[in-house]
Coordinates of C-alpha atoms in Angstrom, one line a residue:
M45 CA 88.5 146.1 105.6
I46 CA 86.3 149.0 106.5
A47 CA 85.2 150.3 109.9
S48 CA 81.6 150.8 110.9
P49 CA 80.2 153.8 108.9
Q50 CA 78.7 155.6 111.9
P51 CA 79.7 156.2 115.5
T52 CA 79.3 153.0 117.6
A53 CA 76.8 152.7 120.4
I54 CA 78.7 149.7 121.8
F55 CA 80.8 149.9 125.0
H56 CA 83.8 148.2 123.3
R57 CA 86.8 146.5 124.9
S58 CA 88.8 149.6 124.0
L59 CA 87.0 153.0 124.0
N60 CA 89.6 154.7 121.8
K61 CA 89.8 152.2 119.0
N62 CA 88.0 152.0 115.7
Y63 CA 86.9 148.5 114.9
D64 CA 86.7 146.9 111.5
T65 CA 83.4 145.2 110.8
A66 CA 83.2 141.4 110.3
S67 CA 80.2 140.7 108.2
G68 CA 80.7 137.1 107.3
G69 CA 82.9 134.1 107.7
D70 CA 84.1 131.4 105.2
G71 CA 86.4 128.6 106.4
V72 CA 89.6 130.2 107.7
Y73 CA 88.6 133.7 106.6
I74 CA 86.7 136.6 108.2
V75 CA 84.8 138.5 105.5
H76 CA 84.3 142.3 105.5
P77 CA 81.4 144.4 104.1
D78 CA 83.5 145.4 101.1
G79 CA 84.3 141.8 100.3
S80 CA 87.8 141.8 101.5
R81 CA 89.1 139.0 103.7
T82 CA 91.2 138.5 106.7
V83 CA 92.9 135.2 107.4
D84 CA 91.8 134.1 110.9
R85 CA 95.1 132.5 112.0
S86 CA 94.3 132.6 115.7
S87 CA 90.7 131.3 115.6
G88 CA 89.8 134.5 117.3
S89 CA 91.3 133.6 120.7
A90 CA 91.7 129.8 119.9
V91 CA 87.9 129.6 119.5
S92 CA 86.9 128.9 115.9
C93 CA 88.5 125.4 115.7
L94 CA 86.2 124.4 112.7
G95 CA 86.6 127.7 111.0
H96 CA 83.6 129.8 109.9
G97 CA 80.4 128.8 108.2
H98 CA 80.5 125.1 109.0
K99 CA 77.2 123.8 107.6
G100 CA 76.8 120.8 109.9
V101 CA 77.1 122.9 113.0
I102 CA 74.8 125.6 111.6
E103 CA 72.2 123.0 110.8
A104 CA 72.4 121.6 114.3
I105 CA 71.8 125.0 115.7
V106 CA 68.8 125.7 113.5
D107 CA 67.3 122.2 114.1
Q108 CA 67.5 122.7 117.9
A109 CA 66.1 126.2 117.7
R110 CA 63.1 124.8 115.9
K111 CA 62.6 122.1 118.5
M112 CA 63.3 124.2 121.7
A113 CA 65.6 127.2 122.3
F114 CA 65.6 127.3 126.1
A115 CA 64.2 125.4 129.2
H116 CA 65.5 126.3 132.6
T117 CA 67.8 123.7 134.1
S118 CA 66.3 124.1 137.6
F119 CA 63.5 122.0 136.1
F120 CA 64.6 120.2 133.0
T121 CA 67.5 118.6 131.1
S122 CA 67.6 118.3 127.3
D123 CA 68.7 115.7 124.7
P124 CA 71.7 117.7 123.3
A125 CA 73.1 118.4 126.8
E126 CA 72.8 114.8 127.8
E127 CA 74.3 113.6 124.5
L128 CA 77.2 116.1 124.7
A129 CA 78.0 115.1 128.3
R130 CA 78.1 111.4 127.4
L131 CA 80.4 112.1 124.4
L132 CA 82.8 114.1 126.5
I133 CA 83.0 111.5 129.2
D134 CA 83.4 108.7 126.7
E135 CA 86.2 110.5 124.8
S136 CA 88.1 111.3 128.1
A137 CA 89.1 107.8 128.9
N138 CA 86.9 107.7 132.1
A139 CA 88.8 110.5 133.7
F140 CA 85.4 112.2 134.5
T141 CA 81.9 111.1 135.4
K142 CA 79.8 114.3 135.2
V143 CA 79.8 117.5 133.2
M144 CA 78.3 121.0 134.0
F145 CA 77.7 123.2 131.0
L146 CA 78.0 127.0 131.3
S147 CA 78.4 130.0 128.9
S148 CA 82.0 131.2 129.3
G149 CA 85.4 130.2 130.6
S150 CA 85.1 132.7 133.5
E151 CA 81.8 131.1 134.5
A152 CA 83.4 127.7 134.4
V153 CA 86.3 128.7 136.6
G154 CA 84.1 130.5 139.1
S155 CA 81.9 127.4 139.3
A156 CA 84.8 125.0 139.6
I157 CA 86.0 127.1 142.6
K158 CA 82.5 126.8 144.2
I159 CA 82.4 123.1 143.5
T160 CA 85.8 122.7 145.2
R161 CA 84.5 124.6 148.3
Q162 CA 81.4 122.5 148.3
Y163 CA 83.4 119.3 148.1
H164 CA 85.4 120.1 151.2
V165 CA 82.4 121.3 153.2
S166 CA 80.6 118.1 152.3
R167 CA 83.6 116.2 153.8
G168 CA 83.5 118.3 157.0
E169 CA 86.7 120.2 156.1
T170 CA 85.4 123.7 156.3
K171 CA 88.8 125.3 156.9
R172 CA 89.9 124.5 153.4
V173 CA 89.5 127.9 151.8
N174 CA 92.9 128.6 150.1
F175 CA 93.8 128.1 146.4
I176 CA 97.3 127.8 145.2
C177 CA 97.6 129.2 141.6
R178 CA 100.5 130.6 139.5
Q179 CA 101.9 133.9 138.6
Y180 CA 101.3 135.0 135.0
A181 CA 98.3 132.7 134.7
Y182 CA 95.0 133.8 133.2
H183 CA 91.8 132.1 134.2
G184 CA 89.1 134.6 133.1
N185 CA 87.8 138.1 133.6
T186 CA 85.2 137.9 136.4
L187 CA 86.5 138.9 139.9
G188 CA 86.8 135.3 141.0
A189 CA 88.7 134.2 137.9
L190 CA 90.9 137.3 138.1
S191 CA 91.7 136.4 141.7
A192 CA 92.8 133.0 140.5
G193 CA 94.8 134.3 137.6
F194 CA 97.8 136.6 137.7
N195 CA 97.9 138.7 134.6
P196 CA 99.1 142.0 136.1
P197 CA 97.6 144.5 133.5
R198 CA 94.2 142.8 133.8
R199 CA 94.3 142.8 137.6
Q200 CA 95.8 146.1 138.5
T201 CA 92.7 148.3 138.6
F202 CA 90.6 145.7 140.3
E203 CA 93.2 144.5 142.9
P204 CA 91.4 145.9 145.9
L205 CA 88.3 143.8 145.0
L206 CA 90.1 140.5 144.5
S207 CA 90.0 137.6 147.0
S208 CA 92.8 137.0 149.4
A209 CA 92.1 133.3 149.3
F210 CA 94.2 132.9 146.2
H211 CA 98.0 132.6 146.4
H212 CA 100.5 132.4 143.6
V213 CA 103.7 130.5 143.1
S214 CA 106.1 130.6 140.1
P215 CA 104.9 129.6 136.6
C216 CA 106.3 126.5 134.9
F217 CA 108.5 127.9 132.1
F218 CA 111.5 125.7 131.9
S219 CA 113.2 127.2 128.8
R220 CA 113.2 130.6 130.4
D221 CA 113.4 130.1 134.1
A222 CA 115.7 127.1 134.6
K223 CA 119.0 128.0 136.4
D224 CA 122.4 127.4 134.7
G225 CA 123.1 123.7 134.7
E226 CA 119.6 122.8 136.0
D227 CA 117.9 120.0 134.0
E228 CA 114.2 119.5 133.6
K229 CA 113.9 117.1 136.6
A230 CA 115.8 119.4 138.9
Y231 CA 113.7 122.4 137.7
V232 CA 110.5 120.5 138.5
N233 CA 111.8 119.5 141.9
R234 CA 112.4 123.2 142.6
L235 CA 108.9 124.2 141.6
L236 CA 107.3 121.4 143.6
Q237 CA 109.3 122.5 146.7
E238 CA 107.8 126.0 146.2
Y239 CA 104.3 124.4 146.3
E240 CA 105.3 122.4 149.5
D241 CA 106.5 125.6 151.1
M242 CA 103.2 127.3 150.2
F243 CA 101.2 124.4 151.7
E244 CA 103.3 124.7 154.9
K245 CA 102.9 128.5 155.0
L246 CA 99.1 128.4 154.6
G247 CA 98.6 125.2 156.6
S248 CA 98.1 122.0 154.7
S249 CA 94.6 121.5 156.1
S250 CA 93.5 125.0 154.8
V251 CA 94.3 124.4 151.1
A252 CA 91.3 123.6 149.0
A253 CA 93.0 123.1 145.6
V254 CA 95.8 123.8 143.2
L255 CA 94.5 125.5 140.1
I256 CA 96.8 125.8 137.1
E257 CA 96.8 126.0 133.3
T258 CA 98.3 122.8 131.8
M259 CA 99.7 125.1 129.1
G260 CA 100.3 128.8 129.7
W261 CA 97.9 130.7 127.5
A262 CA 98.5 134.1 125.9
T263 CA 100.0 135.5 129.1
L264 CA 103.3 133.6 128.6
G265 CA 102.7 132.2 125.2
A266 CA 101.7 128.5 124.9
V267 CA 104.1 127.2 127.5
P268 CA 103.6 123.5 128.1
A269 CA 104.1 121.9 131.6
A270 CA 107.6 120.6 132.0
K271 CA 108.1 116.8 132.0
G272 CA 106.8 115.2 135.2
Y273 CA 105.3 118.5 136.5
L274 CA 101.6 117.5 136.3
M275 CA 102.2 114.0 137.8
R276 CA 104.1 115.5 140.7
L277 CA 101.3 118.0 141.3
R278 CA 98.8 115.1 141.2
Q279 CA 100.8 113.3 143.9
L280 CA 101.2 116.5 145.9
C281 CA 97.5 117.2 146.0
D282 CA 96.7 113.7 147.0
K283 CA 99.2 113.8 149.8
H284 CA 97.7 117.0 151.2
G285 CA 94.0 116.3 150.5
A286 CA 93.6 119.1 148.1
L287 CA 91.9 118.9 144.7
L288 CA 93.8 119.4 141.4
I289 CA 92.0 121.7 138.9
Y290 CA 93.2 122.2 135.3
G291 CA 92.3 125.2 133.3
E292 CA 92.1 124.2 129.7
V293 CA 89.6 126.8 128.4
M294 CA 92.0 127.9 125.7
C295 CA 94.5 125.0 125.2
G296 CA 92.1 122.1 125.5
M297 CA 89.5 120.3 123.3
G298 CA 92.0 119.1 120.7
R299 CA 94.1 122.2 120.3
A300 CA 97.3 120.4 121.6
G301 CA 96.7 117.4 119.4
T302 CA 94.9 115.4 122.0
L303 CA 91.4 116.0 123.3
H304 CA 92.9 117.4 126.6
A305 CA 96.3 119.0 126.7
W306 CA 97.2 117.1 129.9
Q307 CA 97.0 113.8 127.9
S308 CA 100.1 115.0 125.9
L309 CA 101.9 116.1 129.1
G310 CA 102.2 113.1 131.2
N311 CA 98.5 111.9 131.3
A312 CA 97.9 112.9 135.0
A313 CA 94.2 113.5 135.2
P314 CA 92.7 116.3 137.4
D315 CA 89.8 116.2 139.8
L316 CA 88.1 119.1 137.9
Q317 CA 88.8 120.6 134.5
T318 CA 87.5 123.7 132.8
I319 CA 87.0 123.7 129.1
G320 CA 85.5 126.3 126.7
K321 CA 86.7 127.9 123.5
G322 CA 87.1 124.8 121.3
L323 CA 84.1 123.1 122.8
G324 CA 81.6 124.9 120.6
A325 CA 84.0 126.4 118.1
G326 CA 82.4 129.9 118.6
Y327 CA 79.1 128.9 117.1
Q328 CA 77.4 129.4 120.5
P329 CA 78.7 130.7 123.8
I330 CA 79.5 127.5 125.8
S331 CA 81.9 126.2 128.4
A332 CA 82.0 123.3 130.8
I333 CA 83.4 121.8 134.0
L334 CA 84.5 118.1 133.7
V335 CA 84.0 116.5 137.2
G336 CA 85.9 113.5 138.4
H337 CA 84.3 110.6 140.2
K338 CA 85.7 111.4 143.7
V339 CA 84.2 114.9 143.7
H340 CA 80.8 113.9 142.3
Q341 CA 80.5 111.0 144.7
V342 CA 81.2 113.1 147.8
M343 CA 78.8 115.9 146.8
Q344 CA 76.0 113.6 145.8
A345 CA 76.2 111.7 149.0
S346 CA 75.9 114.9 151.1
Q347 CA 73.2 116.7 149.1
A348 CA 70.6 116.3 151.8
Q349 CA 72.8 118.0 154.4
H350 CA 74.9 120.2 152.1
P351 CA 72.9 121.1 148.9
F352 CA 74.9 122.7 146.2
V353 CA 73.3 126.1 145.8
S354 CA 74.7 127.5 142.6
G355 CA 73.5 128.1 139.0
H356 CA 73.4 130.3 136.0
T357 CA 70.4 131.1 133.9
Y358 CA 71.9 129.9 130.6
Q359 CA 73.8 126.8 131.9
G360 CA 73.1 123.7 129.9
H361 CA 71.5 125.9 127.2
S362 CA 70.0 123.5 124.6
I363 CA 71.2 125.4 121.5
G364 CA 74.7 125.9 122.9
C365 CA 74.9 122.2 123.7
A366 CA 73.6 121.2 120.2
A367 CA 76.3 123.4 118.6
A368 CA 79.0 121.9 120.8
L369 CA 77.7 118.3 120.2
A370 CA 77.9 118.9 116.4
T371 CA 81.4 120.4 116.8
Q372 CA 82.7 117.5 118.8
Q373 CA 81.1 114.9 116.5
T374 CA 82.7 116.6 113.5
I375 CA 86.2 116.5 115.2
V376 CA 85.8 112.8 115.9
K377 CA 84.3 111.9 112.5
D378 CA 86.7 113.8 110.4
D379 CA 89.7 112.8 112.6
L380 CA 90.7 116.4 112.9
L381 CA 93.1 115.8 115.8
A382 CA 95.4 114.0 113.3
N383 CA 95.4 117.2 111.2
V384 CA 96.1 119.3 114.3
R385 CA 99.2 117.3 114.9
A386 CA 100.4 117.2 111.3
M387 CA 99.7 120.9 110.5
G388 CA 101.2 121.9 113.9
D389 CA 104.4 120.2 113.0
L390 CA 104.4 121.9 109.6
L391 CA 103.6 125.3 111.1
E392 CA 106.6 125.1 113.5
E393 CA 108.9 123.9 110.7
E394 CA 108.0 126.7 108.4
L395 CA 108.1 129.3 111.2
R396 CA 111.7 128.2 112.0
K397 CA 112.7 128.4 108.3
Q398 CA 111.1 131.8 107.4
V399 CA 110.7 134.0 110.5
P400 CA 113.7 136.3 111.4
N401 CA 114.7 137.3 114.9
L402 CA 113.3 134.2 116.6
K403 CA 114.1 133.4 120.2
E404 CA 111.9 130.4 120.7
I405 CA 108.8 128.5 119.4
K406 CA 106.7 127.0 122.2
G407 CA 103.6 124.9 122.3
L408 CA 101.9 121.7 121.0
G409 CA 99.7 120.9 118.0
L410 CA 98.0 124.1 116.7
F411 CA 98.7 126.0 119.9
K412 CA 102.1 127.6 119.2
A413 CA 103.7 130.8 120.2
V414 CA 106.7 132.6 118.5
E415 CA 108.8 134.6 120.9
F416 CA 111.2 137.2 119.5
A417 CA 114.8 137.7 120.4
T418 CA 114.5 141.4 121.3
Q419 CA 115.7 143.6 124.1
P420 CA 113.2 145.1 126.6
G421 CA 113.2 148.5 124.9
N422 CA 112.9 147.0 121.4
R423 CA 109.9 144.8 121.6
I424 CA 108.2 144.1 118.3
A425 CA 105.3 141.7 118.9
A426 CA 102.6 144.3 119.1
D427 CA 103.8 146.0 115.9
V428 CA 104.0 142.6 114.1
A429 CA 100.5 141.7 115.1
S430 CA 99.1 145.0 113.8
T431 CA 101.1 144.8 110.6
C432 CA 99.9 141.2 110.1
L433 CA 96.3 142.5 110.4
A434 CA 96.9 145.2 107.9
N435 CA 98.5 142.6 105.6
G436 CA 95.4 140.4 105.8
A437 CA 96.1 137.9 108.7
A438 CA 94.9 138.0 112.3
V439 CA 97.3 136.7 114.9
Y440 CA 97.0 136.9 118.7
L441 CA 99.2 139.2 120.7
C442 CA 100.6 137.7 123.9
S443 CA 100.8 139.8 127.1
A444 CA 103.5 142.2 128.0
A445 CA 105.3 139.4 130.0
V446 CA 106.8 138.1 126.7
D447 CA 107.5 139.6 123.3
A448 CA 105.5 136.9 121.6
I449 CA 102.7 136.1 119.1
L450 CA 100.2 133.2 119.5
F451 CA 99.1 131.0 116.7
A452 CA 95.9 128.9 117.1
P453 CA 94.5 128.4 113.6
P454 CA 91.4 126.3 112.9
F455 CA 91.8 122.5 113.0
I456 CA 90.7 122.4 109.3
I457 CA 93.8 124.4 108.1
S458 CA 95.5 123.0 105.0
E459 CA 99.1 122.8 104.0
Q460 CA 98.6 125.7 101.6
E461 CA 97.0 127.8 104.2
V462 CA 99.8 127.1 106.7
H463 CA 102.3 128.3 104.0
E464 CA 100.1 131.4 103.4
L465 CA 100.0 132.2 107.1
V466 CA 103.8 131.9 107.6
S467 CA 104.5 133.9 104.5
I468 CA 102.4 136.8 105.7
F469 CA 103.8 136.6 109.2
A470 CA 107.4 136.4 108.1
A471 CA 107.0 139.3 105.7
S472 CA 105.2 141.4 108.4
T473 CA 108.0 140.6 110.8
R474 CA 110.7 141.7 108.3
Q475 CA 108.7 144.9 107.6
V476 CA 108.6 145.8 111.3
L477 CA 112.3 145.0 111.8
Q478 CA 113.2 147.3 108.9
E479 CA 110.9 150.1 110.2
K480 CA 112.5 149.9 113.6
K481 CA 116.0 149.5 112.1
I482 CA 116.6 146.3 114.1
M483 CA 119.3 144.0 112.7
Q484 CA 117.9 140.8 111.2

């Protein structure tokens, strides 16, 4: 890999880092200007689910660009947007009736928050302004999404600007947070009581929604909801008249082995759901909100009195929708979710066999995190991630809340490529342990 040959004019994510140049992509590989390759074992940030250079998706983008690149959605709809919406509804077992397309996960979260508020205003419940979310969640990088999330390093500088309408209860992390002798049912009971206490504290009639990740993302490392947790939240929201919103921007769209992660975690459908990264596989910036019948029905019935005044210039972008439509059609046609489940099982099996210093492997499908058994002063995940990159494999570093690495390889990954990934990762881990003189 080689870095850019001249000083950058880009305001990068980090202002004191030199970035290697990605000049091409080929399947599970990122290609550099010198011809060297990096194995993309995290799909960027769980984005490139079809890998790089997929001909069918590229052709769909080019075909749509020739027909029409952009028409403003204040005036027009488009064929790819309509077709994509119908496919998503059909593939979601009638959990949703409408779809709104946007450009990023943060936009989707912000718009879901606004839809929630609009829903309650349309019903005459204008006092419903509070959202109950979770600690160590991540919902995006705009101010509204940062307010909903609780990733301390990302929030700290901007804390004075964040909304006080968002309140945070404990995360759902059974393997770490269960008390001695507490089984999964008792643990879920305790968490649900915390929600009940928050409803009581805020006033039940003031709560607009509960907004959670069905699986913790990189903040905690692919932590799935405990058994019964999502169904209990569904019942709680129904009891109090609040909406239930799932954030599946990172863990959804097949990554867990089912189209939506909640389908593998008790099958309790939400009222609203945000999706993103795997929707268009990174070929175009696109995200979406999946809207349940109850929400759509109320808002449509009240449009004359309470019009929904919200929009983004590039929402429903025709090329983005064409790319996502081709992506989703490929996943269905090639039965890639079966490969996600099979390769996810193989990945976990090989990680357990080969990687030293393991504490736990969490996750579902091809959304897995390895947490290391290290002391607070001896964390190794950041060093392992950088060593992996130097050794030719890109993996995703989880937040400082856990000493963990996230794996989210493309859905097209083969057995051979799983073995290659684990081999590089295990060797990199051993290298770091030796350098730090940590016993293996």
